[in-house]
Amino acid sequence: MKTISRILTLIVTAAAGGVIALALNNYNTGRQRLEMAAAPQANQLPIRFVSQTPPAAPEGSVNFVSAASKSVPAVVHIQSKVEVEGQPTYNSLWDYFYGNAQRQRMEGMVSGSGVIISADGYIVTNNHVVEHSGKIEITLADRQTYEAKVIGKDPATDLALLKIDAQNLPYLDYGNSDDAQVGQWVLAVGNPYNLISTVTAGIISAKGRNIDMLPDNPDANLYPIESYIQTDAAVNPGNSGGALVNTDGQLIGINSAIASPTGAFAGYSFAIPVNLVKKVVADMLKYGAVQRAFLGVSIRNVDADVAKEAGLNSTLGVYINAVEPNGAAEAAGIQKGDVVMKIAGQEVNDVAGLEEQIGKYRPGDKIAVTVSRNGNIMDIPVILRNIDGNTSIIKPDDTQTTAAAIDELGATFGTVSDEEKQQLHIDNGVKVTSVSNGKLSQIGVETGFIITKIDHRNVNSPADIQKIIANKSGGVLMEGLYPNGMRAYYAFGV
């Protein structure tokens, strides 16, 4: 009996052990499967399968197909050849110590996008895409290629106009960027990373955004206009100069910049409003140079502190800090302390928005400026003026000759501080703040060099450099010194 009982006990124990082992095996197998699904294998992306029949789109949802079919054929790929500097080489320890580097010139390529705006081959793009370019090659969406010539460039808005010899091209119709609304769907069309004809979608995140990207140089009459349309449509290097379109396929902006800590898209992109583009392009075609209008005021945004200081009841509008003498505002009777509410009927609530609206007009244009003065709303007629305080048309030679002179030098310039002048025992000078492609890099000028004289004439501002170089033919002698006190002399031809 004991034997039978012992046998039954062994059978039950074995069965229970088998059940427990099987359960543990199933549990461990399940855990292993979960861990493998959560961790992608080497060289394998995690993939999630979805049903073969996607759910139907809700009635009235946005469809981008029509807008993409209109815009893709009208957006081109731009490649411009530029000269770039190689690594510096030194012939001796003495040269290394004093920074006398020799730089080999190499050919590079800048890639961007452009938008065809007419059937006969006019293309708008960003100035920074073709700023220092040599040969410019345009590739259409159907892979036809053309060589383009530059019709005009405007650093103040970062726009450029190109022309190719072609007819019956697809082109985009202008929309109205003033009507664009925050939250509206848009498409960005361009060639990021040389991926031809790429379309991305997003919404308008903000309007009138100033990101302080363009150079501000009053000495060179360079007053940038930055009032971007901000979107969350993905834009990357190569998209510059491409199209921002609405769902009707109308051009409402030219994609220009991204906000990114890495150089790749990180959430926000910025486009130049098309209403400003239209005006700049029209000026280039009609006058050969952009006609820039000025109101003649110093302005600031109205925040809580300004409102309290000025005794204002709201933070709407743009506050006038000062009225410049001999300007359009002074002639019209606009006063310090006025708050600008509208420009030609268009509401403005920040400096960028006001500059954008004024930027759409030319010297001599008469517009209504709506201001709030001591709580009273007034419409004041204003005849806008140019930078010289009159309504004359600026001729191409007045702007492009000097701009071409600076472009030929291939450098940007800044002021020399009083402290630097005192340390270096100089009374004047202009500092080279960057060197790219041009005469200065070819002769070995380094960033930081302070130009004190050109052809024995004192230099006090970038405008002085422009005047001397623009009217020069032949050899140029440039002298100055570096921050370490080393004097240097350079000669080149123009």
CSV table of C-alpha atoms in Angstrom, one decimal:
chain,number,residue,atom,x,y,z
A,1,MET,CA,0.0,0.0,0.0
A,2,LYS,CA,2.9,2.3,0.9
A,3,THR,CA,4.5,1.5,-2.4
A,4,ILE,CA,1.3,2.4,-4.4
A,5,SER,CA,1.0,5.7,-2.4
A,6,ARG,CA,4.6,6.5,-3.1
A,7,ILE,CA,4.2,5.9,-6.8
A,8,LEU,CA,1.1,8.1,-7.0
A,9,THR,CA,2.9,10.9,-5.2
A,10,LEU,CA,5.8,10.7,-7.7
A,11,ILE,CA,3.3,10.8,-10.6
A,12,VAL,CA,1.5,13.8,-9.2
A,13,THR,CA,4.8,15.6,-8.5
A,14,ALA,CA,6.1,14.9,-12.0
A,15,ALA,CA,2.9,16.1,-13.6
A,16,ALA,CA,2.9,19.3,-11.5
A,17,GLY,CA,6.6,19.9,-12.4
A,18,GLY,CA,5.8,19.5,-16.0
A,19,VAL,CA,2.9,21.9,-15.9
A,20,ILE,CA,5.1,24.5,-14.0
A,21,ALA,CA,8.0,24.0,-16.5
A,22,LEU,CA,5.6,24.4,-19.5
A,23,ALA,CA,4.1,27.5,-18.0
A,24,LEU,CA,7.5,29.0,-17.3
A,25,ASN,CA,8.6,28.2,-20.8
A,26,ASN,CA,5.6,29.9,-22.3
A,27,TYR,CA,6.1,32.9,-20.0
A,28,ASN,CA,9.8,33.3,-21.0
A,29,THR,CA,9.0,32.8,-24.7
A,30,GLY,CA,6.4,35.6,-24.5
A,31,ARG,CA,8.8,37.9,-22.7
A,32,GLN,CA,11.5,37.2,-25.3
A,33,ARG,CA,9.1,38.0,-28.1
A,34,LEU,CA,8.1,41.3,-26.5
A,35,GLU,CA,11.7,42.3,-26.0
A,36,MET,CA,12.6,41.5,-29.6
A,37,ALA,CA,9.7,43.5,-30.9
A,38,ALA,CA,10.7,46.5,-28.8
A,39,ALA,CA,14.3,46.5,-29.9
A,40,PRO,CA,15.0,46.7,-33.7
A,41,GLN,CA,17.6,44.3,-35.0
A,42,ALA,CA,20.9,45.6,-36.5
A,43,ASN,CA,20.4,47.3,-39.9
A,44,GLN,CA,16.6,46.9,-39.6
A,45,LEU,CA,14.1,49.6,-38.9
A,46,PRO,CA,11.2,49.0,-36.5
A,47,ILE,CA,8.2,48.5,-38.8
A,48,ARG,CA,4.6,48.7,-37.8
A,49,PHE,CA,2.0,47.1,-40.1
A,50,VAL,CA,-1.4,48.8,-40.6
A,51,SER,CA,-4.5,47.5,-42.2
A,52,GLN,CA,-4.4,47.3,-46.0
A,53,THR,CA,-7.5,49.5,-46.3
A,54,PRO,CA,-6.9,52.8,-44.5
A,55,PRO,CA,-9.9,54.6,-42.9
A,56,ALA,CA,-11.7,57.0,-45.2
A,57,ALA,CA,-10.7,60.7,-44.9
A,58,PRO,CA,-13.3,62.8,-43.1
A,59,GLU,CA,-15.6,64.7,-45.4
A,60,GLY,CA,-14.2,68.2,-46.2
A,61,SER,CA,-10.6,67.3,-45.3
A,62,VAL,CA,-7.7,69.1,-46.9
A,63,ASN,CA,-6.4,67.7,-50.2
A,64,PHE,CA,-2.9,68.7,-51.3
A,65,VAL,CA,-2.8,66.9,-54.6
A,66,SER,CA,-4.1,69.8,-56.8
A,67,ALA,CA,-1.7,72.3,-55.1
A,68,ALA,CA,1.3,69.9,-55.5
A,69,SER,CA,0.5,69.2,-59.2
A,70,LYS,CA,0.4,73.0,-59.9
A,71,SER,CA,3.5,73.9,-57.9
A,72,VAL,CA,6.0,71.1,-58.5
A,73,PRO,CA,6.5,71.8,-62.3
A,74,ALA,CA,7.1,75.5,-61.5
A,75,VAL,CA,9.9,75.0,-58.9
A,76,VAL,CA,13.4,74.6,-60.2
A,77,HIS,CA,16.7,73.3,-58.9
A,78,ILE,CA,19.5,75.9,-58.8
A,79,GLN,CA,23.2,75.1,-58.8
A,80,SER,CA,25.7,77.9,-58.8
A,81,LYS,CA,29.4,77.6,-59.0
A,82,VAL,CA,31.5,79.5,-56.4
A,83,GLU,CA,35.1,79.8,-55.5
A,84,VAL,CA,35.9,78.7,-51.9
A,85,GLU,CA,39.1,78.9,-49.9
A,86,GLY,CA,41.0,75.8,-49.0
A,87,GLN,CA,42.9,75.3,-45.7
A,88,PRO,CA,45.6,77.9,-45.0
A,89,THR,CA,49.3,77.0,-45.6
A,90,TYR,CA,52.3,78.8,-44.2
A,91,ASN,CA,55.7,79.1,-45.9
A,92,SER,CA,57.6,79.7,-42.6
A,93,LEU,CA,57.2,79.9,-38.9
A,94,TRP,CA,57.3,83.7,-39.2
A,95,ASP,CA,54.3,83.7,-41.6
A,96,TYR,CA,52.5,81.4,-39.2
A,97,PHE,CA,53.1,83.7,-36.2
A,98,TYR,CA,51.9,86.8,-38.1
A,99,GLY,CA,49.0,85.1,-39.9
A,100,ASN,CA,50.4,85.4,-43.4
A,101,ALA,CA,48.6,82.4,-44.8
A,102,GLN,CA,48.5,81.3,-48.4
A,103,ARG,CA,45.1,79.9,-49.4
A,104,GLN,CA,44.4,77.7,-52.4
A,105,ARG,CA,41.3,78.6,-54.3
A,106,MET,CA,38.9,75.7,-55.1
A,107,GLU,CA,35.6,75.5,-56.9
A,108,GLY,CA,32.5,74.8,-54.9
A,109,MET,CA,28.8,74.5,-55.6
A,110,VAL,CA,25.8,76.1,-53.9
A,111,SER,CA,22.5,74.4,-54.3
A,112,GLY,CA,19.1,75.9,-53.8
A,113,SER,CA,15.6,76.3,-55.4
A,114,GLY,CA,13.8,78.8,-57.4
A,115,VAL,CA,10.2,79.6,-58.6
A,116,ILE,CA,9.2,80.3,-62.2
A,117,ILE,CA,6.9,83.3,-62.1
A,118,SER,CA,6.4,83.8,-65.9
A,119,ALA,CA,6.1,81.6,-69.0
A,120,ASP,CA,9.1,83.3,-70.6
A,121,GLY,CA,11.6,82.2,-67.9
A,122,TYR,CA,11.8,84.7,-65.0
A,123,ILE,CA,12.7,82.9,-61.8
A,124,VAL,CA,12.7,84.3,-58.3
A,125,THR,CA,15.0,82.9,-55.6
A,126,ASN,CA,17.0,83.9,-52.5
A,127,ASN,CA,19.9,86.3,-52.8
A,128,HIS,CA,22.0,84.1,-50.6
A,129,VAL,CA,21.6,81.2,-53.2
A,130,VAL,CA,23.3,83.3,-56.0
A,131,GLU,CA,25.1,86.0,-54.0
A,132,HIS,CA,28.7,85.1,-55.0
A,133,SER,CA,27.9,82.8,-57.9
A,134,GLY,CA,29.7,82.4,-61.2
A,135,LYS,CA,27.9,80.1,-63.6
A,136,ILE,CA,24.3,79.4,-62.6
A,137,GLU,CA,22.6,76.2,-63.8
A,138,ILE,CA,18.8,75.7,-63.7
A,139,THR,CA,17.2,72.3,-63.8
A,140,LEU,CA,13.5,72.1,-64.4
A,141,ALA,CA,11.2,69.5,-62.9
A,142,ASP,CA,11.3,67.6,-66.2
A,143,ARG,CA,15.2,67.5,-66.0
A,144,GLN,CA,15.8,70.1,-68.8
A,145,THR,CA,18.8,72.3,-67.9
A,146,TYR,CA,19.5,76.0,-68.7
A,147,GLU,CA,22.1,78.5,-67.9
A,148,ALA,CA,20.6,81.5,-66.1
A,149,LYS,CA,21.7,85.2,-65.8
A,150,VAL,CA,21.1,87.4,-62.9
A,151,ILE,CA,18.6,90.3,-63.5
A,152,GLY,CA,18.8,91.7,-60.0
A,153,LYS,CA,19.8,91.1,-56.4
A,154,ASP,CA,18.4,92.7,-53.2
A,155,PRO,CA,20.3,91.8,-50.0
A,156,ALA,CA,17.8,93.9,-47.9
A,157,THR,CA,15.1,91.3,-48.6
A,158,ASP,CA,17.3,88.4,-49.6
A,159,LEU,CA,15.7,88.1,-53.0
A,160,ALA,CA,17.2,87.7,-56.5
A,161,LEU,CA,15.6,87.5,-60.0
A,162,LEU,CA,17.0,85.2,-62.6
A,163,LYS,CA,16.2,84.7,-66.3
A,164,ILE,CA,16.6,81.6,-68.6
A,165,ASP,CA,16.1,81.6,-72.3
A,166,ALA,CA,12.9,79.5,-72.6
A,167,GLN,CA,9.2,79.9,-73.5
A,168,ASN,CA,5.9,78.3,-72.5
A,169,LEU,CA,7.1,77.3,-69.1
A,170,PRO,CA,4.8,76.3,-66.2
A,171,TYR,CA,4.7,79.1,-63.6
A,172,LEU,CA,3.0,79.9,-60.3
A,173,ASP,CA,0.4,82.6,-59.9
A,174,TYR,CA,0.8,85.1,-57.1
A,175,GLY,CA,-1.4,84.8,-54.1
A,176,ASN,CA,-2.0,87.4,-51.4
A,177,SER,CA,0.2,87.0,-48.4
A,178,ASP,CA,-1.8,89.6,-46.5
A,179,ASP,CA,-4.8,87.3,-46.5
A,180,ALA,CA,-2.8,84.3,-45.2
A,181,GLN,CA,-4.0,83.2,-41.8
A,182,VAL,CA,-2.3,81.6,-38.8
A,183,GLY,CA,-3.4,77.9,-38.8
A,184,GLN,CA,-3.9,77.8,-42.6
A,185,TRP,CA,-2.5,74.8,-44.5
A,186,VAL,CA,0.5,75.4,-46.8
A,187,LEU,CA,2.9,73.4,-48.9
A,188,ALA,CA,6.7,73.9,-49.1
A,189,VAL,CA,8.1,72.9,-52.5
A,190,GLY,CA,11.9,72.7,-53.2
A,191,ASN,CA,15.0,70.6,-53.5
A,192,PRO,CA,16.3,69.7,-50.1
A,193,TYR,CA,19.6,67.8,-50.0
A,194,ASN,CA,19.4,67.7,-53.9
A,195,LEU,CA,16.2,65.6,-53.7
A,196,ILE,CA,14.5,67.1,-56.7
A,197,SER,CA,10.8,68.3,-56.4
A,198,THR,CA,10.1,67.5,-52.8
A,199,VAL,CA,6.8,68.6,-51.3
A,200,THR,CA,6.1,69.0,-47.5
A,201,ALA,CA,3.0,70.2,-45.8
A,202,GLY,CA,2.4,72.2,-42.6
A,203,ILE,CA,0.4,75.1,-41.2
A,204,ILE,CA,1.3,78.8,-40.8
A,205,SER,CA,2.5,79.1,-37.3
A,206,ALA,CA,3.0,82.9,-37.2
A,207,LYS,CA,3.2,86.0,-39.4
A,208,GLY,CA,5.5,89.0,-39.2
A,209,ARG,CA,8.3,87.1,-37.7
A,210,ASN,CA,11.7,88.8,-37.4
A,211,ILE,CA,14.7,86.5,-36.8
A,212,ASP,CA,17.5,88.9,-37.3
A,213,MET,CA,19.1,86.9,-40.1
A,214,LEU,CA,19.9,89.6,-42.7
A,215,PRO,CA,22.8,92.0,-42.3
A,216,ASP,CA,22.0,95.5,-41.1
A,217,ASN,CA,24.5,98.0,-42.4
A,218,PRO,CA,23.3,101.7,-42.5
A,219,ASP,CA,26.7,102.8,-43.7
A,220,ALA,CA,26.0,100.9,-46.9
A,221,ASN,CA,22.4,102.0,-47.0
A,222,LEU,CA,21.4,98.4,-46.2
A,223,TYR,CA,18.2,98.3,-44.1
A,224,PRO,CA,16.9,94.8,-44.1
A,225,ILE,CA,13.2,93.9,-44.1
A,226,GLU,CA,12.4,90.8,-42.1
A,227,SER,CA,8.7,90.0,-41.7
A,228,TYR,CA,8.6,86.2,-42.4
A,229,ILE,CA,5.7,83.8,-42.6
A,230,GLN,CA,6.6,81.1,-40.1
A,231,THR,CA,5.4,77.6,-40.8
A,232,ASP,CA,6.0,74.1,-39.5
A,233,ALA,CA,6.3,72.6,-43.0
A,234,ALA,CA,9.6,70.7,-43.2
A,235,VAL,CA,12.3,72.8,-44.9
A,236,ASN,CA,16.0,71.8,-45.2
A,237,PRO,CA,19.2,73.0,-46.9
A,238,GLY,CA,18.4,73.2,-50.6
A,239,ASN,CA,14.9,74.5,-50.0
A,240,SER,CA,16.1,78.1,-50.0
A,241,GLY,CA,14.3,80.0,-52.8
A,242,GLY,CA,11.6,77.4,-53.2
A,243,ALA,CA,7.8,78.0,-53.1
A,244,LEU,CA,5.4,78.3,-50.2
A,245,VAL,CA,1.9,77.8,-51.7
A,246,ASN,CA,-1.6,77.6,-50.3
A,247,THR,CA,-4.0,74.8,-51.0
A,248,ASP,CA,-5.1,76.5,-54.2
A,249,GLY,CA,-1.5,76.2,-55.5
A,250,GLN,CA,-0.9,80.0,-55.4
A,251,LEU,CA,2.5,81.3,-54.4
A,252,ILE,CA,2.3,83.1,-51.0
A,253,GLY,CA,6.0,83.1,-50.0
A,254,ILE,CA,9.6,82.2,-50.9
A,255,ASN,CA,11.2,79.8,-48.4
A,256,SER,CA,14.3,81.3,-47.0
A,257,ALA,CA,15.4,80.1,-43.6
A,258,ILE,CA,15.0,77.5,-40.8
A,259,ALA,CA,15.4,77.8,-37.0
A,260,SER,CA,17.7,74.9,-36.1
A,261,PRO,CA,20.5,74.1,-33.7
A,262,THR,CA,21.8,71.4,-36.0
A,263,GLY,CA,21.5,72.9,-39.5
A,264,ALA,CA,18.6,70.5,-40.4
A,265,PHE,CA,14.8,71.1,-39.9
A,266,ALA,CA,13.9,71.3,-36.2
A,267,GLY,CA,10.3,72.4,-36.4
A,268,TYR,CA,10.0,75.9,-37.9
A,269,SER,CA,10.8,77.4,-41.3
A,270,PHE,CA,10.4,81.0,-42.6
A,271,ALA,CA,9.3,82.4,-45.9
A,272,ILE,CA,9.3,85.9,-47.4
A,273,PRO,CA,5.7,87.1,-48.0
A,274,VAL,CA,4.8,87.1,-51.7
A,275,ASN,CA,3.4,90.7,-51.6
A,276,LEU,CA,6.9,91.9,-50.8
A,277,VAL,CA,8.3,89.6,-53.5
A,278,LYS,CA,6.0,91.0,-56.1
A,279,LYS,CA,7.1,94.6,-55.4
A,280,VAL,CA,10.8,93.7,-55.4
A,281,VAL,CA,10.5,91.8,-58.7
A,282,ALA,CA,8.5,94.6,-60.3
A,283,ASP,CA,11.1,97.1,-59.4
A,284,MET,CA,13.9,95.0,-60.8
A,285,LEU,CA,12.1,94.6,-64.1
A,286,LYS,CA,10.9,98.2,-64.4
A,287,TYR,CA,13.8,100.2,-62.9
A,288,GLY,CA,16.7,97.8,-62.7
A,289,ALA,CA,17.0,98.5,-59.0
A,290,VAL,CA,14.7,98.2,-56.0
A,291,GLN,CA,13.0,101.4,-55.1
A,292,ARG,CA,12.9,101.5,-51.2
A,293,ALA,CA,10.4,103.8,-49.5
A,294,PHE,CA,10.9,105.1,-45.9
A,295,LEU,CA,8.4,106.6,-43.5
A,296,GLY,CA,11.2,108.5,-41.6
A,297,VAL,CA,10.5,107.4,-38.1
A,298,SER,CA,12.2,105.5,-35.2
A,299,ILE,CA,9.8,102.9,-34.0
A,300,ARG,CA,9.4,100.1,-31.4
A,301,ASN,CA,6.9,97.5,-30.4
A,302,VAL,CA,4.3,98.4,-27.9
A,303,ASP,CA,4.6,96.2,-24.9
A,304,ALA,CA,3.3,96.6,-21.3
A,305,ASP,CA,6.3,98.9,-20.3
A,306,VAL,CA,5.9,101.1,-23.4
A,307,ALA,CA,2.2,101.3,-22.9
A,308,LYS,CA,2.6,102.4,-19.2
A,309,GLU,CA,5.4,104.8,-20.0
A,310,ALA,CA,3.4,106.4,-22.9
A,311,GLY,CA,0.1,106.3,-21.1
A,312,LEU,CA,-1.5,104.0,-23.6
A,313,ASN,CA,-4.6,102.0,-23.0
A,314,SER,CA,-3.5,98.9,-25.0
A,315,THR,CA,-0.5,97.2,-26.5
A,316,LEU,CA,-1.8,97.3,-30.1
A,317,GLY,CA,0.1,99.2,-32.8
A,318,VAL,CA,3.7,100.4,-33.2
A,319,TYR,CA,5.0,103.3,-31.1
A,320,ILE,CA,6.9,106.2,-32.7
A,321,ASN,CA,10.0,107.0,-30.6
A,322,ALA,CA,11.2,109.8,-32.9
A,323,VAL,CA,10.4,111.6,-36.1
A,324,GLU,CA,13.4,112.1,-38.4
A,325,PRO,CA,14.0,115.5,-39.8
A,326,ASN,CA,13.2,116.0,-43.5
A,327,GLY,CA,11.4,112.7,-43.7
A,328,ALA,CA,8.0,111.7,-45.0
A,329,ALA,CA,6.4,111.4,-41.5
A,330,GLU,CA,7.5,114.9,-40.4
A,331,ALA,CA,6.2,116.5,-43.7
A,332,ALA,CA,2.8,114.8,-43.1
A,333,GLY,CA,2.5,115.9,-39.4
A,334,ILE,CA,3.1,112.6,-37.7
A,335,GLN,CA,4.5,113.2,-34.2
A,336,LYS,CA,6.6,111.5,-31.6
A,337,GLY,CA,4.4,109.4,-29.3
A,338,ASP,CA,1.9,108.6,-32.0
A,339,VAL,CA,1.0,104.9,-32.3
A,340,VAL,CA,0.7,103.5,-35.8
A,341,MET,CA,-2.3,101.3,-36.1
A,342,LYS,CA,-2.6,100.7,-39.9
A,343,ILE,CA,-0.6,101.3,-43.1
A,344,ALA,CA,-2.8,101.8,-46.1
A,345,GLY,CA,-5.7,100.0,-44.3
A,346,GLN,CA,-3.6,97.0,-43.2
A,347,GLU,CA,-3.3,96.5,-39.5
A,348,VAL,CA,0.2,96.5,-38.0
A,349,ASN,CA,1.1,95.4,-34.5
A,350,ASP,CA,4.9,95.1,-34.6
A,351,VAL,CA,7.9,96.7,-36.1
A,352,ALA,CA,8.4,93.8,-38.6
A,353,GLY,CA,4.9,94.1,-39.8
A,354,LEU,CA,5.1,97.9,-40.3
A,355,GLU,CA,8.4,97.5,-42.2
A,356,GLU,CA,6.8,94.9,-44.4
A,357,GLN,CA,3.9,97.1,-45.3
A,358,ILE,CA,6.1,100.1,-46.1
A,359,GLY,CA,8.4,97.9,-48.1
A,360,LYS,CA,5.6,97.2,-50.6
A,361,TYR,CA,5.6,100.9,-51.7
A,362,ARG,CA,7.9,103.2,-53.6
A,363,PRO,CA,9.1,106.7,-52.9
A,364,GLY,CA,6.4,109.1,-54.2
A,365,ASP,CA,3.6,106.7,-53.3
A,366,LYS,CA,0.8,108.4,-51.3
A,367,ILE,CA,-0.7,106.2,-48.5
A,368,ALA,CA,-2.9,106.6,-45.5
A,369,VAL,CA,-1.2,106.1,-42.1
A,370,THR,CA,-3.7,105.5,-39.3
A,371,VAL,CA,-2.3,106.6,-35.9
A,372,SER,CA,-3.6,106.8,-32.4
A,373,ARG,CA,-2.8,110.2,-30.8
A,374,ASN,CA,-4.0,110.8,-27.2
A,375,GLY,CA,-6.7,108.3,-27.7
A,376,ASN,CA,-7.9,109.7,-31.0
A,377,ILE,CA,-7.7,107.7,-34.2
A,378,MET,CA,-6.5,109.7,-37.2
A,379,ASP,CA,-5.9,108.9,-40.9
A,380,ILE,CA,-2.9,110.9,-42.0
A,381,PRO,CA,-2.0,111.0,-45.8
A,382,VAL,CA,1.7,110.5,-46.3
A,383,ILE,CA,3.9,110.8,-49.4
A,384,LEU,CA,6.7,108.3,-48.9
A,385,ARG,CA,10.4,109.3,-49.5
A,386,ASN,CA,13.6,107.5,-50.3
A,387,ILE,CA,16.7,107.3,-48.1
A,388,ASP,CA,17.8,110.7,-49.3
A,389,GLY,CA,14.6,112.4,-48.2
A,390,ASN,CA,13.1,112.9,-51.6
A,391,THR,CA,10.9,111.1,-54.1
A,392,SER,CA,13.4,110.6,-56.9
A,393,ILE,CA,13.8,107.2,-58.6
A,394,ILE,CA,17.0,105.4,-57.7
A,395,LYS,CA,18.9,104.5,-60.9
A,396,PRO,CA,20.7,101.1,-61.2
A,397,ASP,CA,24.1,102.8,-61.3
A,398,ASP,CA,23.3,104.5,-57.9
A,399,THR,CA,23.0,101.1,-56.2
A,400,GLN,CA,24.3,98.3,-58.3
A,401,THR,CA,27.7,99.9,-59.1
A,402,THR,CA,28.7,100.2,-55.4
A,403,ALA,CA,27.1,96.9,-54.5
A,404,ALA,CA,29.1,95.2,-57.3
A,405,ALA,CA,32.2,96.8,-56.0
A,406,ILE,CA,31.7,95.3,-52.5
A,407,ASP,CA,30.7,91.9,-54.1
A,408,GLU,CA,34.0,92.0,-56.1
A,409,LEU,CA,35.9,92.4,-52.8
A,410,GLY,CA,34.1,89.4,-51.4
A,411,ALA,CA,33.9,90.6,-47.8
A,412,THR,CA,31.7,92.2,-45.2
A,413,PHE,CA,32.7,95.2,-43.1
A,414,GLY,CA,32.0,96.6,-39.7
A,415,THR,CA,33.0,99.5,-37.5
A,416,VAL,CA,36.1,99.8,-35.3
A,417,SER,CA,35.4,100.6,-31.7
A,418,ASP,CA,36.9,103.6,-29.9
A,419,GLU,CA,38.7,101.2,-27.6
A,420,GLU,CA,40.4,99.4,-30.6
A,421,LYS,CA,41.3,102.8,-32.1
A,422,GLN,CA,43.0,103.8,-28.9
A,423,GLN,CA,44.9,100.5,-28.5
A,424,LEU,CA,46.1,100.6,-32.1
A,425,HIS,CA,46.8,104.4,-32.1
A,426,ILE,CA,44.6,105.1,-35.1
A,427,ASP,CA,41.9,107.7,-35.8
A,428,ASN,CA,39.9,105.9,-38.5
A,429,GLY,CA,39.4,102.5,-40.1
A,430,VAL,CA,36.9,99.9,-41.2
A,431,LYS,CA,37.1,96.3,-39.9
A,432,VAL,CA,36.9,93.3,-42.2
A,433,THR,CA,34.3,91.1,-40.5
A,434,SER,CA,34.2,88.2,-42.9
A,435,VAL,CA,36.0,87.1,-46.1
A,436,SER,CA,34.4,84.8,-48.7
A,437,ASN,CA,34.9,84.8,-52.5
A,438,GLY,CA,36.6,87.8,-54.1
A,439,LYS,CA,39.6,90.0,-54.3
A,440,LEU,CA,40.4,90.2,-50.6
A,441,SER,CA,40.6,86.5,-50.1
A,442,GLN,CA,42.7,86.1,-53.2
A,443,ILE,CA,45.4,88.4,-51.9
A,444,GLY,CA,45.4,86.9,-48.4
A,445,VAL,CA,43.4,89.4,-46.3
A,446,GLU,CA,42.2,87.8,-43.1
A,447,THR,CA,39.1,88.5,-41.0
A,448,GLY,CA,39.9,91.2,-38.4
A,449,PHE,CA,42.1,93.3,-40.7
A,450,ILE,CA,41.4,97.0,-40.2
A,451,ILE,CA,41.5,99.0,-43.5
A,452,THR,CA,42.8,102.5,-42.7
A,453,LYS,CA,43.5,103.8,-46.2
A,454,ILE,CA,42.7,102.9,-49.8
A,455,ASP,CA,44.9,104.7,-52.4
A,456,HIS,CA,46.2,107.0,-49.6
A,457,ARG,CA,42.6,108.1,-48.8
A,458,ASN,CA,41.3,107.7,-45.3
A,459,VAL,CA,38.5,105.1,-44.9
A,460,ASN,CA,35.9,105.7,-42.2
A,461,SER,CA,33.0,103.6,-43.3
A,462,PRO,CA,32.0,100.8,-45.7
A,463,ALA,CA,30.4,103.6,-47.8
A,464,ASP,CA,33.9,105.1,-48.3
A,465,ILE,CA,35.1,101.7,-49.6
A,466,GLN,CA,32.2,101.5,-52.0
A,467,LYS,CA,32.8,105.0,-53.4
A,468,ILE,CA,36.5,104.5,-53.9
A,469,ILE,CA,36.3,101.0,-55.5
A,470,ALA,CA,33.2,101.8,-57.6
A,471,ASN,CA,35.0,104.7,-59.4
A,472,LYS,CA,38.3,102.9,-59.7
A,473,SER,CA,39.9,101.2,-62.7
A,474,GLY,CA,43.3,99.6,-62.4
A,475,GLY,CA,45.5,99.0,-59.4
A,476,VAL,CA,44.4,99.6,-55.8
A,477,LEU,CA,46.6,100.0,-52.8
A,478,MET,CA,45.0,99.1,-49.4
A,479,GLU,CA,46.8,99.6,-46.1
A,480,GLY,CA,45.9,98.9,-42.5
A,481,LEU,CA,46.7,96.7,-39.6
A,482,TYR,CA,45.7,93.6,-37.7
A,483,PRO,CA,44.5,93.5,-34.1
A,484,ASN,CA,47.9,92.4,-33.0
A,485,GLY,CA,49.4,95.6,-34.3
A,486,MET,CA,51.0,94.2,-37.4
A,487,ARG,CA,50.8,96.6,-40.3
A,488,ALA,CA,50.0,95.2,-43.8
A,489,TYR,CA,49.8,96.5,-47.3
A,490,TYR,CA,47.8,94.8,-50.1
A,491,ALA,CA,47.6,95.6,-53.8
A,492,PHE,CA,45.1,94.3,-56.3
A,493,GLY,CA,43.4,95.3,-59.6
A,494,VAL,CA,39.8,96.2,-60.4
